[in-house]
Coordinates of C-alpha atoms in Angstrom, one line a residue:
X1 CA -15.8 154.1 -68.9
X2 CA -13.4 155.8 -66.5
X3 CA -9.7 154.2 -66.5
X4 CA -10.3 154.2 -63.0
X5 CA -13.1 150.9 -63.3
X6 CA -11.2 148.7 -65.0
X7 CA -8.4 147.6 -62.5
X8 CA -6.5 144.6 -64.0
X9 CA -5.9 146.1 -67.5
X10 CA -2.2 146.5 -68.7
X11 CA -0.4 149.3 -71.0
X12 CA -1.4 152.5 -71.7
X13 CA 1.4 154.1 -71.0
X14 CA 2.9 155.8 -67.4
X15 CA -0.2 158.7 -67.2
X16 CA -2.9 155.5 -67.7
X17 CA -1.2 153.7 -64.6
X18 CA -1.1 156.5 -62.7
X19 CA -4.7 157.1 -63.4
X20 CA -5.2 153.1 -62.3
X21 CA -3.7 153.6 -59.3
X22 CA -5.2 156.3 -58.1
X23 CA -8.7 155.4 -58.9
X24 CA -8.4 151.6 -58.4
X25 CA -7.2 151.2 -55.2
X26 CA -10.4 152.3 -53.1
X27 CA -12.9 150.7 -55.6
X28 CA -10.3 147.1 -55.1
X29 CA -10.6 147.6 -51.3
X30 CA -14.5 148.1 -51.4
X31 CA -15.3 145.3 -54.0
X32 CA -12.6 142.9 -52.3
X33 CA -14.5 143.7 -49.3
X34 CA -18.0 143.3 -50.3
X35 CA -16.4 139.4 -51.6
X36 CA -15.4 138.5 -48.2
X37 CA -18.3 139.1 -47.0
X38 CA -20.2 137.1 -49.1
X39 CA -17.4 134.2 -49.1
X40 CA -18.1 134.5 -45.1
X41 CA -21.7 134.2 -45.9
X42 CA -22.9 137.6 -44.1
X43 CA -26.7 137.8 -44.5
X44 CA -28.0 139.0 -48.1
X45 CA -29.6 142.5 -46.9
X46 CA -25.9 143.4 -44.9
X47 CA -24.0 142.7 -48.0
X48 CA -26.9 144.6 -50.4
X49 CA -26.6 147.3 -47.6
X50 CA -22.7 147.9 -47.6
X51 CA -22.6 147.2 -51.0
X52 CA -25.1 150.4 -51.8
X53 CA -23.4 152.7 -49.2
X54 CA -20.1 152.1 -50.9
X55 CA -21.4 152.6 -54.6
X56 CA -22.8 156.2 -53.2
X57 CA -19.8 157.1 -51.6
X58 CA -18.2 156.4 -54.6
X59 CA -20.6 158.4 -56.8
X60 CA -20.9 161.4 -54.5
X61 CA -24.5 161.8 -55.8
X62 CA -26.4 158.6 -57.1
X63 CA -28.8 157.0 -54.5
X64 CA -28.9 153.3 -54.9
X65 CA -31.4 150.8 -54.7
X66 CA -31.5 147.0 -55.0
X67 CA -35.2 145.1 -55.9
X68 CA -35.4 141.4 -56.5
X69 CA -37.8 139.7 -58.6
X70 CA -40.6 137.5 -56.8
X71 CA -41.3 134.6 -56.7
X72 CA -43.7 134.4 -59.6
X73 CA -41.4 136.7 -61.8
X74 CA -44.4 138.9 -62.1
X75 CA -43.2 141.6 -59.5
X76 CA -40.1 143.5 -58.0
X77 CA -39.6 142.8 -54.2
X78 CA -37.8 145.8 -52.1
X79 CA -33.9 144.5 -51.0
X80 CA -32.0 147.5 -50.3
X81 CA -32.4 151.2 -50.7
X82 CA -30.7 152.6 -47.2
X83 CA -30.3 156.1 -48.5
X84 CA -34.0 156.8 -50.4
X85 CA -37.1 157.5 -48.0
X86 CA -38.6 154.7 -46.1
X87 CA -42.1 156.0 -47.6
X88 CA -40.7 155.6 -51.3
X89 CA -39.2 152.3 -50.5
X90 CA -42.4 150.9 -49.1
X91 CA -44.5 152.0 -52.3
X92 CA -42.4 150.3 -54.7
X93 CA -42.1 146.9 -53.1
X94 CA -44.4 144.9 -55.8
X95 CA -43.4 147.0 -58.5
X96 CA -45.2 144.9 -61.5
X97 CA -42.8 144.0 -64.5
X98 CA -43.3 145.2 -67.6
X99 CA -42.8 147.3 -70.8
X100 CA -43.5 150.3 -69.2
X101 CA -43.0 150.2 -65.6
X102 CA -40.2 152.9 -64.6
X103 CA -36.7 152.1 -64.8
X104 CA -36.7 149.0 -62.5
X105 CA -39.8 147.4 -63.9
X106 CA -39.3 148.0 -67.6
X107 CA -35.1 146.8 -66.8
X108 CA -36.3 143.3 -65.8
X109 CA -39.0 143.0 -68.7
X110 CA -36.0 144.6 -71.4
X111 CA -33.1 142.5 -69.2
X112 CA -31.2 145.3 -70.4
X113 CA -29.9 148.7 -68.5
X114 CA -32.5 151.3 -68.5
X115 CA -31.4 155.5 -68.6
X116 CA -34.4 157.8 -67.7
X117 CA -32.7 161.2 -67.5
X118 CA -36.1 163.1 -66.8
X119 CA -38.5 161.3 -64.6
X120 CA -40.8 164.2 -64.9
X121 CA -41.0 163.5 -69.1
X122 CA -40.5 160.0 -69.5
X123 CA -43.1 157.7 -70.6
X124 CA -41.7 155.0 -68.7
X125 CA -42.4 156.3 -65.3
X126 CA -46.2 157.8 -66.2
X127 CA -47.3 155.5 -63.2
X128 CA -45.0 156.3 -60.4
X129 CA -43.8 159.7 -62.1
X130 CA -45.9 161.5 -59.4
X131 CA -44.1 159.0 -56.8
X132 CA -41.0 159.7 -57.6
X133 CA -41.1 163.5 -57.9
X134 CA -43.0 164.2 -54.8
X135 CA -39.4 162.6 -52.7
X136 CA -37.2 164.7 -54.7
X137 CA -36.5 161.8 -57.1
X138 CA -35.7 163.5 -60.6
X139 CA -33.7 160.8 -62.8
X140 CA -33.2 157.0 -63.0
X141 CA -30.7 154.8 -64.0
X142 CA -31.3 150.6 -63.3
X143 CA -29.3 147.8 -64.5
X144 CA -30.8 144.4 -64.4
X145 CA -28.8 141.9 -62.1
X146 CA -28.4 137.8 -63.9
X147 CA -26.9 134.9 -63.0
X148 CA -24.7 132.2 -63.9
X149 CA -27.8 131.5 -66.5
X150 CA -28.6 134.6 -67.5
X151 CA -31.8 135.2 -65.7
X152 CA -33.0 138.3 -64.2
X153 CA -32.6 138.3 -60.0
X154 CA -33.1 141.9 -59.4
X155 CA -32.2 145.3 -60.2
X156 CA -29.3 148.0 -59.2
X157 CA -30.6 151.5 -59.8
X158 CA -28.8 155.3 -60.1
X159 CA -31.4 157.6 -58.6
X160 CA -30.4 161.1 -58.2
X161 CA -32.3 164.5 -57.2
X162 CA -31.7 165.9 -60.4
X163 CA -32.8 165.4 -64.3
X164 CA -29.3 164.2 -65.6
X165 CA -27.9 161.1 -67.2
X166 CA -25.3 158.8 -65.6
X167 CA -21.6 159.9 -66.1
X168 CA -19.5 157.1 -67.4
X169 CA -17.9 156.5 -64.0
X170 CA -21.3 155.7 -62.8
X171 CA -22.3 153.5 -65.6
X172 CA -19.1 151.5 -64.1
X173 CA -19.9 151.7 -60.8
X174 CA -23.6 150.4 -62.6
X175 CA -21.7 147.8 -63.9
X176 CA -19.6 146.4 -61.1
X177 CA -22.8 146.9 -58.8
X178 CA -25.1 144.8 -60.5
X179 CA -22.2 142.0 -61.0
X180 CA -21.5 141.8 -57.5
X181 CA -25.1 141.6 -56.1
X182 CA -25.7 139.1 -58.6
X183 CA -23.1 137.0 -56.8
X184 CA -24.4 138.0 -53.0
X185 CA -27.7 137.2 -54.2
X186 CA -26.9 133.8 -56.0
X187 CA -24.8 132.3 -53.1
X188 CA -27.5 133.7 -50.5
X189 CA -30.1 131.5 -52.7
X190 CA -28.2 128.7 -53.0
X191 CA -27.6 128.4 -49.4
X192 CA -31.1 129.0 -49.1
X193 CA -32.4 126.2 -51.8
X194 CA -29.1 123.9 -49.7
X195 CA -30.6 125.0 -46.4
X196 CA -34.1 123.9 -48.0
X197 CA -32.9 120.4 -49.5
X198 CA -31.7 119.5 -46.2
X199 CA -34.4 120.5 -43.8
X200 CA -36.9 118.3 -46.7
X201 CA -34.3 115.4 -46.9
X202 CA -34.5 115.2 -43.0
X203 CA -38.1 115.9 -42.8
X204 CA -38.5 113.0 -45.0
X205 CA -36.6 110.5 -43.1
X206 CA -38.6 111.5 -40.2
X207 CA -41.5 110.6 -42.2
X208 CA -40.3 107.7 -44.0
X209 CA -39.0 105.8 -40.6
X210 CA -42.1 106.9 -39.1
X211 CA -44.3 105.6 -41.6
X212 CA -42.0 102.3 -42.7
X213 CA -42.0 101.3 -38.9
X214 CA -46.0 101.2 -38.7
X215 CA -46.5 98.3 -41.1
X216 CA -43.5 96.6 -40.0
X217 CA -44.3 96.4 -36.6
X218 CA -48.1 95.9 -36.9
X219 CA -46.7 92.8 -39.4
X220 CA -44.6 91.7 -36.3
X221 CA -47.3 91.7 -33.6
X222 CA -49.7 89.8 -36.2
X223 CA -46.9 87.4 -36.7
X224 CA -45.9 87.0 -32.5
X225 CA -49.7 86.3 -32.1
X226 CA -50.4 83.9 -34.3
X227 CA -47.4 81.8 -32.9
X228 CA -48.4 82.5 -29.5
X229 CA -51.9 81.1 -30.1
X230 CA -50.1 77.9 -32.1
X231 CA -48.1 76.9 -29.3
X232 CA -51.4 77.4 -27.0
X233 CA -53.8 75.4 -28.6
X234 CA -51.7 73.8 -31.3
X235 CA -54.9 74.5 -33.8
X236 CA -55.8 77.7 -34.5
X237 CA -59.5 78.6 -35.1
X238 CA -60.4 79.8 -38.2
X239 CA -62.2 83.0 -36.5
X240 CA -58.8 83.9 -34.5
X241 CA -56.8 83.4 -37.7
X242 CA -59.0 85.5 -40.2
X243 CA -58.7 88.8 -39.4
X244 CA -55.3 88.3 -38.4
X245 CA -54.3 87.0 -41.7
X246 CA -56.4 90.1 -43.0
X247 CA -54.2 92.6 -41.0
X248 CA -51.1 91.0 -41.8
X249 CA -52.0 91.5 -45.9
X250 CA -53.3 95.0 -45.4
X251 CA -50.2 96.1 -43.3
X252 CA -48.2 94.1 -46.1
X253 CA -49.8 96.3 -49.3
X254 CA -49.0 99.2 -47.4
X255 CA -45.4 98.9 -47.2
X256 CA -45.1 97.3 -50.6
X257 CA -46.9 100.6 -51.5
X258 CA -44.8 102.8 -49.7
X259 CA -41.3 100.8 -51.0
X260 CA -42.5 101.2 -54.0
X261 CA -42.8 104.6 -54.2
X262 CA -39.6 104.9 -52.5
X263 CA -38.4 103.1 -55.6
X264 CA -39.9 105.3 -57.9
X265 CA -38.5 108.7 -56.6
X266 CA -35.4 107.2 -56.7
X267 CA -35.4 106.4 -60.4
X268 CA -37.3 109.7 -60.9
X269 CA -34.3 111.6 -59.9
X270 CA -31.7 109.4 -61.4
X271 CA -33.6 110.3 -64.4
X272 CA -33.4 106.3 -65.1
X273 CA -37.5 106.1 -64.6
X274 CA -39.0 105.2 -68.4
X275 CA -42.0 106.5 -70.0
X276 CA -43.5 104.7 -73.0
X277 CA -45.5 106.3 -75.6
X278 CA -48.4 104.3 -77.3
X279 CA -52.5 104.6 -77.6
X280 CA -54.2 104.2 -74.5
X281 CA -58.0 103.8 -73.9
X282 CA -58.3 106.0 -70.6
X283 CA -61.8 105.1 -69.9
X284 CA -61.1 101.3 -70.1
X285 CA -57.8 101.8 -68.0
X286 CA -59.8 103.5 -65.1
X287 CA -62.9 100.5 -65.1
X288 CA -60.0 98.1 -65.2
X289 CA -57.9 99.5 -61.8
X290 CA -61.4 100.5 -60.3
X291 CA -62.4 96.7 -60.1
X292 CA -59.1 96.1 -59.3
X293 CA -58.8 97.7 -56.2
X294 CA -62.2 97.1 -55.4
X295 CA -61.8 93.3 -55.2
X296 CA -62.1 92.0 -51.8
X297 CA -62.6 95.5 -50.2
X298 CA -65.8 96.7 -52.0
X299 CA -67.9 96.0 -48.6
X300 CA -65.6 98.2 -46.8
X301 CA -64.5 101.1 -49.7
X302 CA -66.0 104.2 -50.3
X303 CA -68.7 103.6 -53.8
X304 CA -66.8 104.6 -56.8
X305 CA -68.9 105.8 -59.5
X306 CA -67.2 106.3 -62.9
X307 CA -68.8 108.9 -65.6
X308 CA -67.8 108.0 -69.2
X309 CA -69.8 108.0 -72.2
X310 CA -67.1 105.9 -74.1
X311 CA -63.0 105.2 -74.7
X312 CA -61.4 108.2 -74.6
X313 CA -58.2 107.1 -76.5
X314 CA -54.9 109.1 -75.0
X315 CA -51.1 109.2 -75.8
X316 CA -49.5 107.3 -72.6
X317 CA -47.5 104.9 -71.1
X318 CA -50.2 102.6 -69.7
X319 CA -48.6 101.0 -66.5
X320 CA -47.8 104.7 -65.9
X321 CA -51.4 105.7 -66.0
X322 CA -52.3 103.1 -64.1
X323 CA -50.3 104.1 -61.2
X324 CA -51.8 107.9 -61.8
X325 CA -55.5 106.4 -61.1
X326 CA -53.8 104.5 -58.3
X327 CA -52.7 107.9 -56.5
X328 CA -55.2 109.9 -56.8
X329 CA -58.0 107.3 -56.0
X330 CA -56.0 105.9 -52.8
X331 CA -55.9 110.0 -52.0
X332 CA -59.7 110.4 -53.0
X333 CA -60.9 106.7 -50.6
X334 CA -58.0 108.6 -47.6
X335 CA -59.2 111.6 -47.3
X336 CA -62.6 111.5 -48.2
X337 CA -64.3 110.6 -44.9
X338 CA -66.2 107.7 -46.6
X339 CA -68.0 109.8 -48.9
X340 CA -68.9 108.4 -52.8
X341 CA -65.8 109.0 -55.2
X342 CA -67.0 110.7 -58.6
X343 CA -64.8 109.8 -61.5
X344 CA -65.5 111.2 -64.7
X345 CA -63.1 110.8 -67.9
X346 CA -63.7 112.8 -70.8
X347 CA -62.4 114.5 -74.1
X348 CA -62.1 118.1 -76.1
X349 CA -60.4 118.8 -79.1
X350 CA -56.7 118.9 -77.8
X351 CA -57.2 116.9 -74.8
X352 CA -58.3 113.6 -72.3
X353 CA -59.7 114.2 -69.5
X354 CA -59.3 112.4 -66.3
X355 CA -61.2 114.0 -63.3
X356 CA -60.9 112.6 -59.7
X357 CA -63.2 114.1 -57.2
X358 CA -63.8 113.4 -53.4
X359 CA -66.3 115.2 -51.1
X360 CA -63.5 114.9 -48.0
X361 CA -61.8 117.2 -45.6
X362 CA -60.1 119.6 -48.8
X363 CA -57.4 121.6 -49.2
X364 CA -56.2 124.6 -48.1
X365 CA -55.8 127.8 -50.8
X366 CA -52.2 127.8 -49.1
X367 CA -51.4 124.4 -50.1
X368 CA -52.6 123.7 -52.9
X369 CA -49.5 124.7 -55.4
X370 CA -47.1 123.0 -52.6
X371 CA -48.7 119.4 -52.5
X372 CA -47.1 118.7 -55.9
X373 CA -43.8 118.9 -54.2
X374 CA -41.8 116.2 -53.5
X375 CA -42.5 115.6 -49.5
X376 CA -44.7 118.2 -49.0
X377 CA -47.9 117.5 -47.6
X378 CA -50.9 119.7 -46.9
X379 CA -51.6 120.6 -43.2
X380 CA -55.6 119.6 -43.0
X381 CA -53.5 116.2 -43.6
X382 CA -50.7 115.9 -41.9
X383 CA -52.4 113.4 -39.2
X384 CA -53.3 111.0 -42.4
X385 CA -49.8 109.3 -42.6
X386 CA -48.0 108.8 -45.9
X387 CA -44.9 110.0 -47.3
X388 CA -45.8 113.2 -49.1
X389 CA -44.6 111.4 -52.3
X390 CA -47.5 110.2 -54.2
X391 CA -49.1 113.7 -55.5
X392 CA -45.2 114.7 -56.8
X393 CA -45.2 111.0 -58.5
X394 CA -48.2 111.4 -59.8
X395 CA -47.4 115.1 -61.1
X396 CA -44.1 113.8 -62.6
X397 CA -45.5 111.0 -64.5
X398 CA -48.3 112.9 -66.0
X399 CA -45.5 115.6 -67.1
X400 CA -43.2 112.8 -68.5
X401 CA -46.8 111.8 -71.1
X402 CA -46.6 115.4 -71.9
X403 CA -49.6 116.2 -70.1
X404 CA -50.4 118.4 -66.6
X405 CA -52.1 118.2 -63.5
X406 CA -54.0 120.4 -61.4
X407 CA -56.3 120.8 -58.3
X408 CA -59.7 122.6 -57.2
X409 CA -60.0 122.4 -53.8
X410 CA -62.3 124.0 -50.7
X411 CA -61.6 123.1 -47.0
X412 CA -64.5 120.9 -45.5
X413 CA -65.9 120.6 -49.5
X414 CA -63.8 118.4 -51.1
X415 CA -61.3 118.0 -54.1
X416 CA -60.8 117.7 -57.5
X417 CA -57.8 116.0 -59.2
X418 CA -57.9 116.8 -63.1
X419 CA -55.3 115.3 -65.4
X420 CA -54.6 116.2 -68.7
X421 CA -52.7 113.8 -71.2
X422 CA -52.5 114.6 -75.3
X423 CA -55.0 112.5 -77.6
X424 CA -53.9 109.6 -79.7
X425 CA -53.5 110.5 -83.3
X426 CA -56.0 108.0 -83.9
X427 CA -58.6 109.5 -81.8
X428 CA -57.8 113.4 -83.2
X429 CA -57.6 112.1 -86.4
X430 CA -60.2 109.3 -86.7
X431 CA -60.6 108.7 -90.1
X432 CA -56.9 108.7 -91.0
X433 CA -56.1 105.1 -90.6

């Protein structure tokens, strides 16, 4: 690498510091520049931006480019390229990782520096080689960009116009490039994931006062009544009291429910919430909280109708399982306009089966990874109530068994919950006792 890079070094004689001086003093000023501005937190693309302009001025003849990786860490997602064609940039925004996939793609799948000298002959770039060449794009250079964990964020590439490999001033400039987008891009993303946390922290407590004062107040009215119709007759009649009394419990579960999920995200992220592991007969545990919450109400619930041809014996905390039938039949009877509630439980050879499925007012495509989040709820049900907490319980507990959850879901046709826990031993292995 050229003296020039490595300001901060000592020794090496008088001719070495004069070559440190020389060369050091514009790349300092640029990268103590590029800092500032992400310790004033300038928007990402303006730093990316500056950041590439100074790296080509630096190079004389590279043409930079920054890509990030996507969401799904599947694809490459156009950052910053100011200086190639906007026609170019456009067509590699969703560049696909992978073993062969150009410099970018194949950098990120590697998570090492990639050199293609000769876009025209490289196997690397036999997808986009005809890309490339028709904007005057001959050679390739890309260096993936990690963070503080060593994951992939992006790329920094080295294009220039003619087949050549990078000159070990540029491998430097490669170098410092790549290590001070990955700090732009890190800080932008954790202002981003801060910025997040608290708009879902506040979106909560709008929720959670919203849906706390309900009960509590409905409890209050009942309770102002019923005094009000003591002092006026002294004796209350039996029909005034009754569905009074049956308001005031109903209002009552409700917030015990909604405390007690409270409780229970609270402990989840604490990590103090405990998980027991012993033999659990699924199909018995599903009859048993079906009758359960059927018990007084069954004139006025949705029919339940459970399909099991016998115990289906799973690995589980059982109070935890319980509260996972809880959840997703409560969401089933909420949102499934009064329609029957199909419950099926079932085995394979690696799994049990609980299925939970409603004929209600669905889910959209959009939502339907984002309900699992913790208060996130989907918009066909935002007019429902509730604390967008039970389907992230729910999703943590059946994680904490070892086991998964997952929905199929069709707007105006209903959903299906289906959760996975492992088998007993005694069940996989029957005949070992």
């Amino acid at each position: 690498m050229d003296p020039g890079l490595t300001p901060g070094l000592e020794g090496g004689g008088p001719a070495r510091a004069d070559r440190l001086a020389r060369g050091a003093g514009p790349l300092l000023q640029g990268q103590n520049r590029i800092l500032r501005m992400v310790a004033s937190d300038e928007p990402l693309p303006r730093v990316l931006d500056e950041l590439i302009r100074f790296m080509e001025s630096q190079s004389n003849d590279a043409l930079c480019s920054v890509l990030l990786v996507d969401g799904s860490r599947t694809h490459l997602r156009w950052a910053a390229a100011p200086s190639l064609p906007e026609a170019y940039n456009h067509d590699v925004d969703g560049l696909r990782i992978g073993a062969v996939s150009g410099s970018c793609g194949t950098a990120v799948f590697r998570k090492q520096t990639v050199i293609v000298s000769d876009i025209e002959r490289d196997p690397l770039w036999e997808r986009a080689r005809d890309l490339a060449l028709s904007h005057g794009l001959r050679a390739c250079t890309s260096a993936p960009i990690l963070d503080g964990q060593g994951e992939v964020l992006g790329t920094f590439a080295f294009y220039y116009r003619e087949p050549r490999g990078p000159s070990s001033r540029d491998l430097g400039l490669i170098e410092i490039s790549r290590d001070l987008a990955g700090i732009a891009i890190e800080r932008s993303q954790s202002a981003a994931r801060v910025e997040e946390a608290l708009r879902a922290r506040d979106n909560f407590l709008a929720v959670a006062s919203h849906e706390l004062k309900t009960p509590i107040a409905t409890l209050l009215l009942q309770i102002t009544s019923l005094e009000r119709l003591q002092r006026a007759a002294g004796a209350i009649p039996i029909r005034e009291i009754a569905p009074k009394l049956g308001n005031l419990e109903r209002q009552g579960r409700k917030l015990l429910k909604l405390v007690e999920q409270l409780l229970d995200a609270t402990q989840l992220l604490s990590g103090r919430l405990e998980v027991e592991r012993a033999p659990i007969d699924l199909t018995q545990t599903v009859r048993e909280v079906v009758d359960r919450l059927l018990d007084g109400v069954a004139e006025v619930a949705p029919e339940v109708e459970i399909y099991a041809e016998g115990p289906v014996i799973c690995e589980g905390d059982g109070f935890r399982i319980e509260q996972v039938v809880v959840n997703l039949l409560s969401n089933a009877w909420k949102f499934g306009r009064g329609a029957p509630v199909e419950i099926t439980v079932e085995r394979d050879d690696s799994a049990a089966r609980l299925l939970v499925r409603d004929h209600g007012i669905g889910i959209a495509a959009a939502d339907q990874a984002r309900i699992f989040q913790q208060f996130e709820r989907a918009v066909s049900v935002r007019n429902y109530g509730g604390l967008g907490l039970g389907l992230w319980l729910t999703r943590q507990l059946v994680e904490r068994m070892r086991g998964r959850i997952s929905v199929q879901s069709e707007l105006d046709a209903g959903s299906t919950f289906t959760v996975e826990l492992p088998l007993s031993h005694e069940q996989v292995c029957p005949d070992h006792r």
